[in-house]
XYZ file of C-alpha atoms in Angstrom:
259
model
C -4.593 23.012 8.783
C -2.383 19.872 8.061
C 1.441 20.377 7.211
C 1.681 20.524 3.633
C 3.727 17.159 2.213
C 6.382 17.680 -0.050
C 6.752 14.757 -3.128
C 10.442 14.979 -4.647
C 10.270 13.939 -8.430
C 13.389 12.827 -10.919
C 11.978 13.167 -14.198
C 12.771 15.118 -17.265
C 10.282 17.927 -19.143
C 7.497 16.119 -20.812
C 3.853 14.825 -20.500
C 4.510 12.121 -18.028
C 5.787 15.148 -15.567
C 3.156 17.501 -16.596
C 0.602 14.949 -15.765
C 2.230 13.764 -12.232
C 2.801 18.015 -11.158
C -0.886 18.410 -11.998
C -2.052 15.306 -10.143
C -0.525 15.639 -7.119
C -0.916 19.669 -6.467
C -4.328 18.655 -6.848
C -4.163 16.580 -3.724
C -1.684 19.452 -1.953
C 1.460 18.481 -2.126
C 4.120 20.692 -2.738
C 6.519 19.573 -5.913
C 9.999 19.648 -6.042
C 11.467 18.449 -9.320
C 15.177 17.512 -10.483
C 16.821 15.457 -13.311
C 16.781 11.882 -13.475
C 20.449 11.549 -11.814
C 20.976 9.689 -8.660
C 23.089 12.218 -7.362
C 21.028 15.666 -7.778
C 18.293 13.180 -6.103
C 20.106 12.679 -2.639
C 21.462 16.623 -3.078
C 17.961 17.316 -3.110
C 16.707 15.217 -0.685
C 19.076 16.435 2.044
C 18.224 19.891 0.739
C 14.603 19.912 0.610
C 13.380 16.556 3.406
C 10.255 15.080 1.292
C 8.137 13.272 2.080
C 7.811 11.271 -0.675
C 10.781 10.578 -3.429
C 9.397 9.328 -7.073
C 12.276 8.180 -9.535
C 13.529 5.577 -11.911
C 15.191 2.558 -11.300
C 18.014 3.608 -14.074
C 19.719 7.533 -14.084
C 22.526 9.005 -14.555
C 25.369 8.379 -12.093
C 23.597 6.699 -9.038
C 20.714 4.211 -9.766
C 17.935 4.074 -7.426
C 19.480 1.429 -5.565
C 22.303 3.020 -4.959
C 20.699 6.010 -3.999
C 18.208 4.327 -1.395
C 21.181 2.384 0.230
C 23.435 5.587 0.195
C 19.951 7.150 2.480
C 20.214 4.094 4.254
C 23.919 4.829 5.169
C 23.169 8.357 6.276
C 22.059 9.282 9.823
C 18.777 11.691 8.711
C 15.792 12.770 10.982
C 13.266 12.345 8.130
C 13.837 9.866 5.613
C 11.385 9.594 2.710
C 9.037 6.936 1.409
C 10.641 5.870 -2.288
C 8.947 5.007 -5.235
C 10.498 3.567 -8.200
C 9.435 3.486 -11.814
C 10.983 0.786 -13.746
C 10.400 -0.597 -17.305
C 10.386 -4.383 -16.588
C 10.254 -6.121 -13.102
C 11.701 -9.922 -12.207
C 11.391 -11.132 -8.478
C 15.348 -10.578 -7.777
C 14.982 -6.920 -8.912
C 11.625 -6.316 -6.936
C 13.449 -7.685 -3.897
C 16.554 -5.692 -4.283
C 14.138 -2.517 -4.492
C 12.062 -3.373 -1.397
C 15.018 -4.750 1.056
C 16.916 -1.327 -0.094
C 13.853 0.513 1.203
C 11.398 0.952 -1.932
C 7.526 1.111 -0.762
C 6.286 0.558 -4.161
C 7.607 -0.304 -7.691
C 5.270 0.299 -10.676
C 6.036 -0.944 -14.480
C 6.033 1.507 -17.039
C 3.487 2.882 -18.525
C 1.630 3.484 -15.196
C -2.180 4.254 -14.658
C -1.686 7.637 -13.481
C -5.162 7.930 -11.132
C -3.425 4.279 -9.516
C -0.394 5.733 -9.445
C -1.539 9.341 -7.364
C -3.488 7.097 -5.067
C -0.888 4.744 -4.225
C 1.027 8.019 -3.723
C -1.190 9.809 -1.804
C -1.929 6.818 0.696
C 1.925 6.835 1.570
C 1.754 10.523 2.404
C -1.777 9.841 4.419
C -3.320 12.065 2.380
C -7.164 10.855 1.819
C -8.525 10.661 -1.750
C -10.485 13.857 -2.794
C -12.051 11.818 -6.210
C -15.661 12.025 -5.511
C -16.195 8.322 -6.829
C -13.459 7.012 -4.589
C -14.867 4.554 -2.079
C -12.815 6.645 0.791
C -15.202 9.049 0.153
C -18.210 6.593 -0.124
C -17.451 5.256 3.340
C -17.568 8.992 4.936
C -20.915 10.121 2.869
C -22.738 6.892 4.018
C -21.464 7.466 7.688
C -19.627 3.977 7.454
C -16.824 3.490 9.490
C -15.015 0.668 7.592
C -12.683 0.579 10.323
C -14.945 -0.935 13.002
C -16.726 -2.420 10.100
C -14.015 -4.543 9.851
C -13.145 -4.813 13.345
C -16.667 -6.579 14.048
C -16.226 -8.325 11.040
C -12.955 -10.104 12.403
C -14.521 -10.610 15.816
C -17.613 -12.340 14.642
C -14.791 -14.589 12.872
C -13.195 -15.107 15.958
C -9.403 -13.396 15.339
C -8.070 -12.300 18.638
C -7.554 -8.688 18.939
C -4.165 -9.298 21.071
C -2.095 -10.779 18.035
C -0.278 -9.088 15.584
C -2.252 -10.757 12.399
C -4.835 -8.891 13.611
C -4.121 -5.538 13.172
C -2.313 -6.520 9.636
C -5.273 -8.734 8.805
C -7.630 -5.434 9.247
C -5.232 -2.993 7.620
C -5.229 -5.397 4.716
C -8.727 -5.593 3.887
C -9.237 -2.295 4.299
C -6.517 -1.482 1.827
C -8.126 -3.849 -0.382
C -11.709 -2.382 0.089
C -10.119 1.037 -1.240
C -8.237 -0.298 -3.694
C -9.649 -3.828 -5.374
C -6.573 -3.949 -7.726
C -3.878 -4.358 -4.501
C -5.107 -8.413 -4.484
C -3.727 -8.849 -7.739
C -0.238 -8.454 -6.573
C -0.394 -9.744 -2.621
C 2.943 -10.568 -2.359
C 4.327 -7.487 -4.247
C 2.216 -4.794 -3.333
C -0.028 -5.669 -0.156
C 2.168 -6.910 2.141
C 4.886 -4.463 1.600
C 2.364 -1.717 1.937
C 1.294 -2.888 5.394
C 4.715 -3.997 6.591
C 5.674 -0.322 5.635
C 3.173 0.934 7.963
C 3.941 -1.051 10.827
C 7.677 -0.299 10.556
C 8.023 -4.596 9.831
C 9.013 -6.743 6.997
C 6.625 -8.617 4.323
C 7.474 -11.715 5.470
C 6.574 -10.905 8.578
C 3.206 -9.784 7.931
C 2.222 -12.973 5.737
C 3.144 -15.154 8.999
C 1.713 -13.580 11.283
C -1.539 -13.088 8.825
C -1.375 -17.113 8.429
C -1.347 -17.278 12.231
C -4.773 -15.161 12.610
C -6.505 -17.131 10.152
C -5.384 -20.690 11.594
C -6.304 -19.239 15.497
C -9.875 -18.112 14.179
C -10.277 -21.560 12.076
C -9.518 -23.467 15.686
C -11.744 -21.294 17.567
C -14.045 -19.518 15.542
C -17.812 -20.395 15.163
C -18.139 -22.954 12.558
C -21.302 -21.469 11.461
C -20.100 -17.464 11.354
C -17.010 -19.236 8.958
C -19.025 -21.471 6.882
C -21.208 -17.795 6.265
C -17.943 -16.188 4.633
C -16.116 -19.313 3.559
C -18.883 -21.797 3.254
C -17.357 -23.714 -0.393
C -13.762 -23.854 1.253
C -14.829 -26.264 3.899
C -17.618 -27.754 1.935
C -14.932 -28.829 -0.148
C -12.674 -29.924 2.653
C -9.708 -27.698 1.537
C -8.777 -26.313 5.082
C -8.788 -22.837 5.953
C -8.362 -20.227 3.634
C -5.018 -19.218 2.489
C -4.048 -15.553 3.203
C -4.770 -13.888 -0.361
C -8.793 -15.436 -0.290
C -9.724 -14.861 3.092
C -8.566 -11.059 2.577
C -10.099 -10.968 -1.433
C -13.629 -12.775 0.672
C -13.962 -10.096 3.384
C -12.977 -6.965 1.043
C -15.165 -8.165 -1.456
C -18.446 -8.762 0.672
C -17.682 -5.449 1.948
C -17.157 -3.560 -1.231
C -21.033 -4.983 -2.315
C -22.221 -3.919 0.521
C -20.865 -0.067 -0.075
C -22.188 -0.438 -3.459
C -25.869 -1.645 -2.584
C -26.011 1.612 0.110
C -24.454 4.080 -2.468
């Protein structure tokens, strides 16, 4: 029986809360709720060790930048993944959120079933909606992982390099959730650097390095299959956002045609 994951959440009595408690006992975590104050968060996170910390950017006494850098600081076994809620977003806030140690960042008002699933996925818990393509993939016997891995061979990205394994983890993220391509930069990269204990940075290099190693070597016929109107149009090799959007996309039909 897995290890139940605990999710700590700052928010005050009211629908929002009601709505988050229900979603995520559903999925099995156990909740743990406190004020929005910076300060009964990190009590409560030394107290308690979540998994998973949702809270706003602004409360009382210690934002949430202060209060991931202050987790930063301290020497913990366990630290937790942080989510922040905020009410508008530039790029010099997003980038104070993620370098502090934020996986995520979502604008109010959020979608809550995006918001439990983007959730959930930090915790490794897999989706139990019925109409989730997670579960698609496991009632059609599909293993999108080695569907993906064949995919990237046949395109002719060397298993040895890092941009491979970020290249895979990326599509498949896409495949389960389409909306991650609208925000590459913001929300897919972080997500897999978070996994692989890297930066975003990072993982958009070494995802530009795949792609130019499989445009030098790969079969021009396998890549004019996938990418046929980028080099029928002479543009080069896809950048990073369309050859992920191309592969998750082609796969995401086909798990629709066999549903």
């Amino acid at each position: 029986m897995p290890i139940q994951k605990k999710i700590l959440i700052a928010e005050e009595n009211g629908e929002f809360l009601r709505n988050m408690l229900n979603a995520f006992r559903g999925f099995g975590f156990e909740c743990i709720t406190v004020a929005k104050d910076g300060a009964e968060v990190i009590n409560a996170i030394e107290k308690f060790s979540p998994d998973i910390v949702v809270m706003e950017s602004f409360m009382a006494r210690f934002d949430a930048l202060a209060v991931m850098q202050r987790m930063q600081a301290m020497k913990m076994q366990k630290k937790p993944c942080f989510t922040v809620l905020v009410n508008t977003m530039n790029d010099s806030l997003e980038q104070q959120m993620i370098s502090s140690g934020a996986s995520y960042c979502f604008i109010k008002p959020v979608d809550m079933k995006s918001f439990t699933e983007r959730i959930t996925q930090l915790a490794g818990y897999e989706h139990k909606d019925k109409n989730a393509i997670i579960t698609l993939h496991a009632a059609n016997d599909i293993d999108l992982e080695e569907t993906v891995s064949d995919i990237m061979h046949e395109l002719g990205v060397p298993a040895h390099i890092k941009g491979y394994q970020y290249l895979r983890t990326s599509i498949m993220l896409s495949v389960d959730s389409p909306e991650m391509m609208s925000s590459v930069t913001r929300v897919l990269y972080p997500t897999v650097a978070k996994k692989y204990g890297t930066t975003s940075s990072r993982v958009e290099r070494a995802i530009r390095h795949a792609i130019e190693v499989a445009w030098d070597r790969g079969d021009i016929d396998v890549l004019n299959s996938y990418f046929g109107y980028t080099i029928q149009n002479s543009r080069g090799k896809p950048t990073n956002s369309e050859f992920i959007a191309m592969i998750s996309d082609r796969l995401c039909l086909k798990l629709k045609k066999i549903s």
